[in-house]
Tab-separated table of C-alpha atoms in Angstrom:
chain	number	residue	atom	x	y	z
A	1	UNK	CA	-15.500	66.591	87.452
A	2	UNK	CA	-11.919	65.848	88.157
A	3	UNK	CA	-10.790	62.799	86.228
A	4	UNK	CA	-7.390	61.237	86.631
A	5	UNK	CA	-6.557	59.450	83.405
A	6	UNK	CA	-3.352	57.484	83.157
A	7	UNK	CA	-1.780	56.586	79.878
A	8	UNK	CA	0.387	53.546	79.678
A	9	UNK	CA	3.492	53.968	77.582
A	10	UNK	CA	3.646	51.390	74.814
A	11	UNK	CA	6.782	49.370	74.409
A	12	UNK	CA	8.786	49.707	71.147
A	13	UNK	CA	7.756	46.188	70.103
A	14	UNK	CA	4.065	47.026	70.429
A	15	UNK	CA	4.525	50.256	68.464
A	16	UNK	CA	6.365	48.341	65.767
A	17	UNK	CA	3.558	45.779	65.518
A	18	UNK	CA	0.911	48.505	65.221
A	19	UNK	CA	2.875	50.289	62.504
A	20	UNK	CA	3.262	47.016	60.628
A	21	UNK	CA	-0.483	46.440	60.853
A	22	UNK	CA	-1.245	49.903	59.483
A	23	UNK	CA	1.194	49.356	56.627
A	24	UNK	CA	-0.481	46.031	55.891
A	25	UNK	CA	-3.937	47.638	55.728
A	26	UNK	CA	-2.634	50.421	53.503
A	27	UNK	CA	-1.102	47.895	51.094
A	28	UNK	CA	-4.334	45.939	50.905
A	29	UNK	CA	-6.239	49.136	50.127
A	30	UNK	CA	-3.668	50.083	47.485
A	31	UNK	CA	-3.917	46.652	45.881
A	32	UNK	CA	-7.684	46.983	45.745
A	33	UNK	CA	-7.493	50.401	44.106
A	34	UNK	CA	-4.808	49.276	41.675
A	35	UNK	CA	-6.815	46.410	40.279
A	36	UNK	CA	-10.412	47.399	40.894
A	37	UNK	CA	-10.470	51.184	40.897
A	38	UNK	CA	-12.035	53.622	43.332
A	39	UNK	CA	-14.764	52.301	45.587
A	40	UNK	CA	-16.616	55.575	45.090
A	41	UNK	CA	-17.517	54.439	41.593
A	42	UNK	CA	-18.600	50.991	42.762
A	43	UNK	CA	-16.969	47.711	41.717
A	44	UNK	CA	-14.927	47.882	38.530
A	45	UNK	CA	-14.091	44.863	36.446
A	46	UNK	CA	-10.663	44.095	34.993
A	47	UNK	CA	-11.559	45.319	31.521
A	48	UNK	CA	-12.432	48.804	32.814
A	49	UNK	CA	-9.318	49.106	34.928
A	50	UNK	CA	-7.047	48.090	32.068
A	51	UNK	CA	-8.614	50.339	29.447
A	52	UNK	CA	-6.188	52.961	28.224
A	53	UNK	CA	-5.293	55.198	25.281
A	54	UNK	CA	-2.857	52.696	23.776
A	55	UNK	CA	-4.067	50.461	20.904
A	56	UNK	CA	-4.829	47.165	22.536
A	57	UNK	CA	-7.908	44.956	22.488
A	58	UNK	CA	-10.081	44.317	25.511
A	59	UNK	CA	-11.645	40.871	25.595
A	60	UNK	CA	-15.149	41.039	27.104
A	61	UNK	CA	-16.126	38.902	30.060
A	62	UNK	CA	-18.050	35.837	28.887
A	63	UNK	CA	-20.917	34.199	30.759
A	64	UNK	CA	-21.666	30.487	30.929
A	65	UNK	CA	-25.269	30.709	32.066
A	66	UNK	CA	-24.684	31.676	35.688
A	67	UNK	CA	-26.622	34.584	37.113
A	68	UNK	CA	-24.956	35.778	40.326
A	69	UNK	CA	-28.107	37.619	41.417
A	70	UNK	CA	-30.514	34.685	41.258
A	71	UNK	CA	-30.467	32.087	44.054
A	72	UNK	CA	-29.848	29.411	45.002
A	73	UNK	CA	-26.078	29.442	45.054
A	74	UNK	CA	-25.605	25.701	44.468
A	75	UNK	CA	-27.921	25.740	41.428
A	76	UNK	CA	-25.945	28.579	39.837
A	77	UNK	CA	-22.718	26.798	40.645
A	78	UNK	CA	-23.781	23.532	39.038
A	79	UNK	CA	-24.903	25.214	35.796
A	80	UNK	CA	-21.484	26.692	35.110
A	81	UNK	CA	-19.533	23.627	36.223
A	82	UNK	CA	-21.686	21.284	34.113
A	83	UNK	CA	-21.192	23.420	31.007
A	84	UNK	CA	-17.462	23.606	31.624
A	85	UNK	CA	-17.179	19.827	31.895
A	86	UNK	CA	-19.135	19.295	28.667
A	87	UNK	CA	-16.906	21.569	26.633
A	88	UNK	CA	-14.863	19.841	23.925
A	89	UNK	CA	-11.192	20.840	24.173
A	90	UNK	CA	-9.249	17.732	23.083
A	91	UNK	CA	-9.322	15.473	20.043
A	92	UNK	CA	-9.445	12.558	22.470
A	93	UNK	CA	-13.050	13.588	23.197
A	94	UNK	CA	-14.241	13.465	19.588
A	95	UNK	CA	-15.851	10.062	20.048
A	96	UNK	CA	-17.777	11.251	23.098
A	97	UNK	CA	-21.543	11.706	22.555
A	98	UNK	CA	-23.344	15.052	22.555
A	99	UNK	CA	-20.166	17.106	22.139
A	100	UNK	CA	-19.909	19.583	19.296
A	101	UNK	CA	-16.653	19.569	17.341
A	102	UNK	CA	-14.386	22.620	17.235
A	103	UNK	CA	-11.705	23.949	14.924
A	104	UNK	CA	-8.954	24.103	17.549
A	105	UNK	CA	-7.937	21.618	20.215
A	106	UNK	CA	-5.381	21.603	22.976
A	107	UNK	CA	-3.228	19.377	20.738
A	108	UNK	CA	-2.791	22.415	18.445
A	109	UNK	CA	-1.188	24.479	21.211
A	110	UNK	CA	2.490	24.538	22.203
A	111	UNK	CA	2.325	25.215	25.946
A	112	UNK	CA	5.677	25.749	27.652
A	113	UNK	CA	6.068	25.808	31.430
A	114	UNK	CA	9.091	27.801	32.568
A	115	UNK	CA	10.678	26.388	35.683
A	116	UNK	CA	13.900	25.801	37.568
A	117	UNK	CA	15.262	22.616	39.114
A	118	UNK	CA	14.592	23.778	42.676
A	119	UNK	CA	10.881	24.175	41.896
A	120	UNK	CA	10.271	20.723	40.457
A	121	UNK	CA	8.879	19.216	43.632
A	122	UNK	CA	7.313	22.309	45.179
A	123	UNK	CA	5.582	23.588	42.030
A	124	UNK	CA	5.668	21.237	39.037
A	125	UNK	CA	4.311	18.329	41.059
A	126	UNK	CA	1.144	20.301	41.804
A	127	UNK	CA	0.646	21.070	38.100
A	128	UNK	CA	1.153	17.405	37.201
A	129	UNK	CA	-1.605	16.466	39.620
A	130	UNK	CA	-4.099	19.063	38.438
A	131	UNK	CA	-4.310	20.629	34.975
A	132	UNK	CA	-1.330	19.175	33.072
A	133	UNK	CA	-3.013	15.760	32.451
A	134	UNK	CA	-5.685	17.612	30.466
A	135	UNK	CA	-3.027	19.012	28.118
A	136	UNK	CA	-0.177	16.560	28.474
A	137	UNK	CA	0.745	16.135	24.797
A	138	UNK	CA	0.981	19.916	24.436
A	139	UNK	CA	3.005	20.687	27.568
A	140	UNK	CA	6.761	21.192	27.490
A	141	UNK	CA	8.806	21.683	30.651
A	142	UNK	CA	11.746	24.044	30.131
A	143	UNK	CA	14.055	23.940	33.110
A	144	UNK	CA	17.737	24.073	34.041
A	145	UNK	CA	18.619	20.655	35.400
A	146	UNK	CA	18.201	16.924	34.921
A	147	UNK	CA	15.335	15.169	36.692
A	148	UNK	CA	14.833	11.567	35.502
A	149	UNK	CA	11.594	11.025	37.427
A	150	UNK	CA	9.997	14.185	36.045
A	151	UNK	CA	11.398	13.624	32.562
A	152	UNK	CA	9.722	10.203	32.497
A	153	UNK	CA	6.363	11.997	32.566
A	154	UNK	CA	7.290	14.013	29.494
A	155	UNK	CA	8.823	11.546	27.078
A	156	UNK	CA	12.391	11.528	28.482
A	157	UNK	CA	13.620	14.508	26.511
A	158	UNK	CA	10.947	15.035	23.877
A	159	UNK	CA	8.930	17.369	26.125
A	160	UNK	CA	11.209	17.677	29.139
A	161	UNK	CA	13.916	20.128	28.124
A	162	UNK	CA	17.035	20.847	30.134
A	163	UNK	CA	17.921	24.188	28.617
A	164	UNK	CA	21.438	24.140	30.122
A	165	UNK	CA	20.739	27.745	31.151
A	166	UNK	CA	21.610	29.094	34.571
A	167	UNK	CA	19.225	28.560	37.482
A	168	UNK	CA	19.213	32.156	38.705
A	169	UNK	CA	16.539	34.799	38.159
A	170	UNK	CA	19.009	37.048	36.397
A	171	UNK	CA	18.154	38.530	33.006
A	172	UNK	CA	20.804	36.451	31.237
A	173	UNK	CA	19.424	33.132	32.475
A	174	UNK	CA	15.792	34.084	31.879
A	175	UNK	CA	16.531	35.203	28.316
A	176	UNK	CA	18.500	32.013	27.726
A	177	UNK	CA	15.406	29.938	28.545
A	178	UNK	CA	13.203	32.161	26.400
A	179	UNK	CA	15.548	31.694	23.458
A	180	UNK	CA	15.463	27.912	23.833
A	181	UNK	CA	11.676	28.021	24.127
A	182	UNK	CA	11.162	30.101	20.995
A	183	UNK	CA	13.636	28.057	18.933
A	184	UNK	CA	11.941	24.855	20.077
A	185	UNK	CA	8.540	26.138	19.003
A	186	UNK	CA	9.856	27.267	15.626
A	187	UNK	CA	11.236	23.777	15.031
A	188	UNK	CA	7.693	22.432	15.551
A	189	UNK	CA	5.720	25.340	14.121
A	190	UNK	CA	3.807	23.288	11.560
A	191	UNK	CA	2.503	21.064	14.357
A	192	UNK	CA	1.221	23.875	16.598
A	193	UNK	CA	-1.024	26.834	15.760
A	194	UNK	CA	-0.233	28.732	18.971
A	195	UNK	CA	2.934	29.435	20.951
A	196	UNK	CA	2.056	29.825	24.646
A	197	UNK	CA	4.107	30.222	27.803
A	198	UNK	CA	3.204	30.003	31.479
A	199	UNK	CA	5.043	30.186	34.801
A	200	UNK	CA	5.269	27.185	37.115
A	201	UNK	CA	3.015	28.760	39.766
A	202	UNK	CA	-0.036	29.086	37.518
A	203	UNK	CA	-3.135	26.942	37.047
A	204	UNK	CA	-4.638	26.753	33.544
A	205	UNK	CA	-8.317	25.950	33.067
A	206	UNK	CA	-7.781	23.997	29.844
A	207	UNK	CA	-11.361	23.979	28.462
A	208	UNK	CA	-11.665	27.758	28.877
A	209	UNK	CA	-8.128	28.225	27.570
A	210	UNK	CA	-8.998	26.402	24.333
A	211	UNK	CA	-12.361	28.172	24.094
A	212	UNK	CA	-10.602	31.534	24.300
A	213	UNK	CA	-8.018	30.691	21.612
A	214	UNK	CA	-10.752	29.498	19.250
A	215	UNK	CA	-11.984	33.068	19.029
A	216	UNK	CA	-8.783	34.179	17.309
A	217	UNK	CA	-7.302	33.314	13.942
A	218	UNK	CA	-3.862	31.736	14.308
A	219	UNK	CA	-3.050	32.819	10.746
A	220	UNK	CA	-3.237	36.470	11.798
A	221	UNK	CA	-1.081	38.445	14.231
A	222	UNK	CA	-2.264	37.963	17.798
A	223	UNK	CA	-0.449	38.674	21.055
A	224	UNK	CA	-2.713	37.545	23.909
A	225	UNK	CA	-2.381	37.645	27.689
A	226	UNK	CA	-2.759	39.927	30.671
A	227	UNK	CA	-0.489	42.817	31.690
A	228	UNK	CA	0.793	42.886	35.241
A	229	UNK	CA	0.550	46.689	35.250
A	230	UNK	CA	-2.455	48.937	34.701
A	231	UNK	CA	-0.288	51.404	32.831
A	232	UNK	CA	2.063	51.269	29.878
A	233	UNK	CA	5.610	50.067	30.575
A	234	UNK	CA	8.560	52.387	29.906
A	235	UNK	CA	12.197	51.429	29.484
A	236	UNK	CA	15.414	52.737	27.948
A	237	UNK	CA	16.315	51.227	24.586
A	238	UNK	CA	20.072	50.784	24.143
A	239	UNK	CA	20.430	53.063	27.198
A	240	UNK	CA	19.695	56.032	24.946
A	241	UNK	CA	16.029	56.302	24.033
A	242	UNK	CA	12.996	56.024	26.312
A	243	UNK	CA	10.300	53.827	24.787
A	244	UNK	CA	6.927	52.562	26.010
A	245	UNK	CA	4.927	49.440	25.256
A	246	UNK	CA	2.559	46.851	26.734
A	247	UNK	CA	3.623	43.366	27.750
A	248	UNK	CA	1.785	40.278	29.035
A	249	UNK	CA	3.009	38.523	32.144
A	250	UNK	CA	3.838	34.826	31.997
A	251	UNK	CA	2.343	34.509	35.446
A	252	UNK	CA	-1.107	34.667	33.839
A	253	UNK	CA	-0.009	32.755	30.689
A	254	UNK	CA	0.539	34.414	27.312
A	255	UNK	CA	0.021	33.267	23.729
A	256	UNK	CA	1.355	34.238	20.314
A	257	UNK	CA	-0.282	33.127	17.070
A	258	UNK	CA	1.698	31.104	14.562
A	259	UNK	CA	1.551	33.992	12.084
A	260	UNK	CA	3.094	36.406	14.581
A	261	UNK	CA	5.713	33.871	15.663
A	262	UNK	CA	6.845	33.656	12.036
A	263	UNK	CA	7.082	37.452	11.796
A	264	UNK	CA	9.235	37.425	14.920
A	265	UNK	CA	11.813	35.080	13.380
A	266	UNK	CA	14.260	37.716	12.006
A	267	UNK	CA	14.200	39.515	15.377
A	268	UNK	CA	14.202	36.484	17.660
A	269	UNK	CA	15.531	33.365	15.951
A	270	UNK	CA	19.014	31.886	16.262
A	271	UNK	CA	20.071	33.841	19.331
A	272	UNK	CA	18.487	37.145	18.324
A	273	UNK	CA	15.927	37.057	21.140
A	274	UNK	CA	18.747	37.382	23.669
A	275	UNK	CA	19.915	40.507	21.840
A	276	UNK	CA	16.443	41.998	22.067
A	277	UNK	CA	16.527	41.518	25.831
A	278	UNK	CA	19.952	43.147	26.008
A	279	UNK	CA	18.642	46.120	24.018
A	280	UNK	CA	16.180	47.018	26.775
A	281	UNK	CA	18.083	45.441	29.685
A	282	UNK	CA	14.926	43.464	30.557
A	283	UNK	CA	14.200	39.728	30.414
A	284	UNK	CA	11.620	37.272	29.041
A	285	UNK	CA	8.054	38.638	29.361
A	286	UNK	CA	9.074	42.250	28.872
A	287	UNK	CA	11.281	41.275	25.932
A	288	UNK	CA	8.348	39.517	24.262
A	289	UNK	CA	6.252	42.672	24.641
A	290	UNK	CA	9.120	44.753	23.275
A	291	UNK	CA	9.229	42.660	20.117
A	292	UNK	CA	5.487	42.131	19.599
A	293	UNK	CA	3.981	45.414	20.766
A	294	UNK	CA	6.780	47.908	20.114
A	295	UNK	CA	8.916	46.603	17.243
A	296	UNK	CA	6.171	44.803	15.289
A	297	UNK	CA	3.260	47.036	16.347
A	298	UNK	CA	0.924	44.190	17.366
A	299	UNK	CA	-1.456	45.298	20.148
A	300	UNK	CA	-1.700	43.275	23.330
A	301	UNK	CA	-5.083	41.586	23.620
A	302	UNK	CA	-5.937	41.605	27.311
A	303	UNK	CA	-8.008	38.737	28.689
A	304	UNK	CA	-9.745	39.654	31.982
A	305	UNK	CA	-10.131	36.005	33.018
A	306	UNK	CA	-6.379	35.405	33.046
A	307	UNK	CA	-4.733	36.159	36.395
A	308	UNK	CA	-1.205	36.268	37.789
A	309	UNK	CA	-0.011	36.279	41.403
A	310	UNK	CA	0.420	40.046	41.076
A	311	UNK	CA	-3.359	40.423	41.354
A	312	UNK	CA	-5.381	39.940	44.555
A	313	UNK	CA	-6.647	36.389	44.062
A	314	UNK	CA	-9.050	36.654	47.001
A	315	UNK	CA	-11.175	39.160	45.078
A	316	UNK	CA	-12.204	36.661	42.384
A	317	UNK	CA	-15.870	35.860	43.045
A	318	UNK	CA	-16.332	32.113	43.733
A	319	UNK	CA	-19.447	32.229	41.551
A	320	UNK	CA	-17.113	33.112	38.677
A	321	UNK	CA	-14.498	30.405	39.238
A	322	UNK	CA	-15.745	28.381	36.280
A	323	UNK	CA	-15.247	31.376	33.967
A	324	UNK	CA	-11.573	31.879	34.745
A	325	UNK	CA	-8.798	30.851	32.348
A	326	UNK	CA	-5.811	31.055	34.677
A	327	UNK	CA	-5.166	31.700	38.349
A	328	UNK	CA	-2.021	31.907	40.434
A	329	UNK	CA	-0.930	32.275	44.039
A	330	UNK	CA	1.845	33.822	46.085
A	331	UNK	CA	2.366	36.212	48.963
A	332	UNK	CA	1.923	39.897	49.736
A	333	UNK	CA	4.842	41.074	51.874
A	334	UNK	CA	3.420	43.808	54.071
A	335	UNK	CA	6.501	44.228	56.259
A	336	UNK	CA	9.462	42.333	57.604
A	337	UNK	CA	7.182	40.495	59.999
A	338	UNK	CA	3.860	40.324	58.117
A	339	UNK	CA	3.317	38.210	55.001
A	340	UNK	CA	-0.196	37.760	53.629
A	341	UNK	CA	-1.051	34.730	51.457
A	342	UNK	CA	-2.357	35.755	48.046
A	343	UNK	CA	-4.771	32.965	47.151
A	344	UNK	CA	-8.409	32.299	46.334
A	345	UNK	CA	-10.903	32.868	49.126
A	346	UNK	CA	-12.949	29.674	48.943
A	347	UNK	CA	-16.558	29.947	50.140
A	348	UNK	CA	-17.818	27.530	52.778
A	349	UNK	CA	-20.382	26.154	50.331
A	350	UNK	CA	-17.596	24.722	48.160
A	351	UNK	CA	-16.131	21.358	49.245
A	352	UNK	CA	-12.482	22.050	49.994
A	353	UNK	CA	-9.272	20.598	51.327
A	354	UNK	CA	-7.849	22.131	54.506
A	355	UNK	CA	-5.503	25.055	53.930
A	356	UNK	CA	-2.820	23.122	55.806
A	357	UNK	CA	-2.563	20.589	52.960
A	358	UNK	CA	-3.726	22.862	50.134
A	359	UNK	CA	-2.103	26.233	50.847
A	360	UNK	CA	-2.294	27.419	47.209
A	361	UNK	CA	-5.976	26.330	46.967
A	362	UNK	CA	-5.144	24.880	43.523
A	363	UNK	CA	-6.224	21.350	44.503
A	364	UNK	CA	-9.557	22.620	45.792
A	365	UNK	CA	-10.015	24.821	42.709
A	366	UNK	CA	-9.280	21.915	40.359
A	367	UNK	CA	-11.682	19.512	42.078
A	368	UNK	CA	-14.309	22.240	42.194
A	369	UNK	CA	-14.085	22.666	38.415
A	370	UNK	CA	-13.647	18.999	37.532
A	371	UNK	CA	-15.101	16.993	40.441
A	372	UNK	CA	-15.487	13.749	38.473
A	373	UNK	CA	-12.079	13.778	36.771
A	374	UNK	CA	-9.487	11.060	37.288
A	375	UNK	CA	-7.043	13.696	38.461
A	376	UNK	CA	-9.408	14.853	41.220
A	377	UNK	CA	-9.947	11.270	42.310
A	378	UNK	CA	-6.180	10.748	42.543
A	379	UNK	CA	-5.797	13.959	44.518
A	380	UNK	CA	-8.390	12.758	47.004
A	381	UNK	CA	-6.683	9.381	47.221
A	382	UNK	CA	-3.545	11.214	48.347
A	383	UNK	CA	-4.956	14.100	50.399
A	384	UNK	CA	-8.147	12.527	51.681
A	385	UNK	CA	-11.725	12.709	50.478
A	386	UNK	CA	-13.315	16.110	50.078
A	387	UNK	CA	-15.856	16.796	52.824
A	388	UNK	CA	-19.416	17.662	51.914
A	389	UNK	CA	-20.057	21.394	51.674
């Protein structure tokens, strides 16, 4: 049979769009393999992916009574959320009935949020409306400009700190803020058992955060967090010697015990931290890993439930939301014309705000975890009531 088939020539713009789409799909597949391993072996959790030959501790995934394989969904959901909301994390709750006391509270934690003046409204405001009220006396804002309205929320200077550092993302300015942060903690070290740092695009689940820290002795050397890489980091020391070590990313939050912070003093106090960054030509998070993991030999304790924007947020199972310690959000740039939001994929069964007013999904996540909190009520007063699932 004679068949006349005509092929239409695609325009350059169409070809470019198709190529961009293929690149996008390839990047998504690469991200999946990077964080979750080969699909041929089935799903792989964070602990398996991050296991390596270097001496670091893997923190096992903890359950809160939710069985993902037993229906119904809403029953499983309520079990975990109810347990989370009953957990004692603050001394302010000590008078509450039916709550067991603990040895560590959020008031024992120095929790610094690194920010810059341009992010105060776009990022810090969201944190103030969600998790910060649960840890307010422990939170310090370290930024690079004056902001009277924001400072009023943090004691007008006592916990709002204008570091006087530059506002750029250059190594010099980032190390300047880290130096101020460490020196500030050391000046208050007897008040706080833990020195923790987090980026301004990260949500902290405070009850789980405190529960995790309670499992470690602050009087021993602990360096806790989550690496942004699934392999050891290599860098040139003094531009002469190649060294390798693990470091935790501030995007997922990181913590250092009081004992380790004291050991760091000769290497990091009084301007020495900046020198450590100069030695490896790398800033803040990597400099902390250089000091803790390489110079002092303290292994990085990886916590699977801590997440930065460098991980695919959409792959966190909604049934496990109540187990998480930190989440973040951002974008995956697939090409010059394609940008994919990196955020939680909220199931329809969960009451949620529209993406148009909650693009990070942090408001929805917070109200999902703490539906009866004052902060959730205030969020709904501003954004509108959550619809029924």
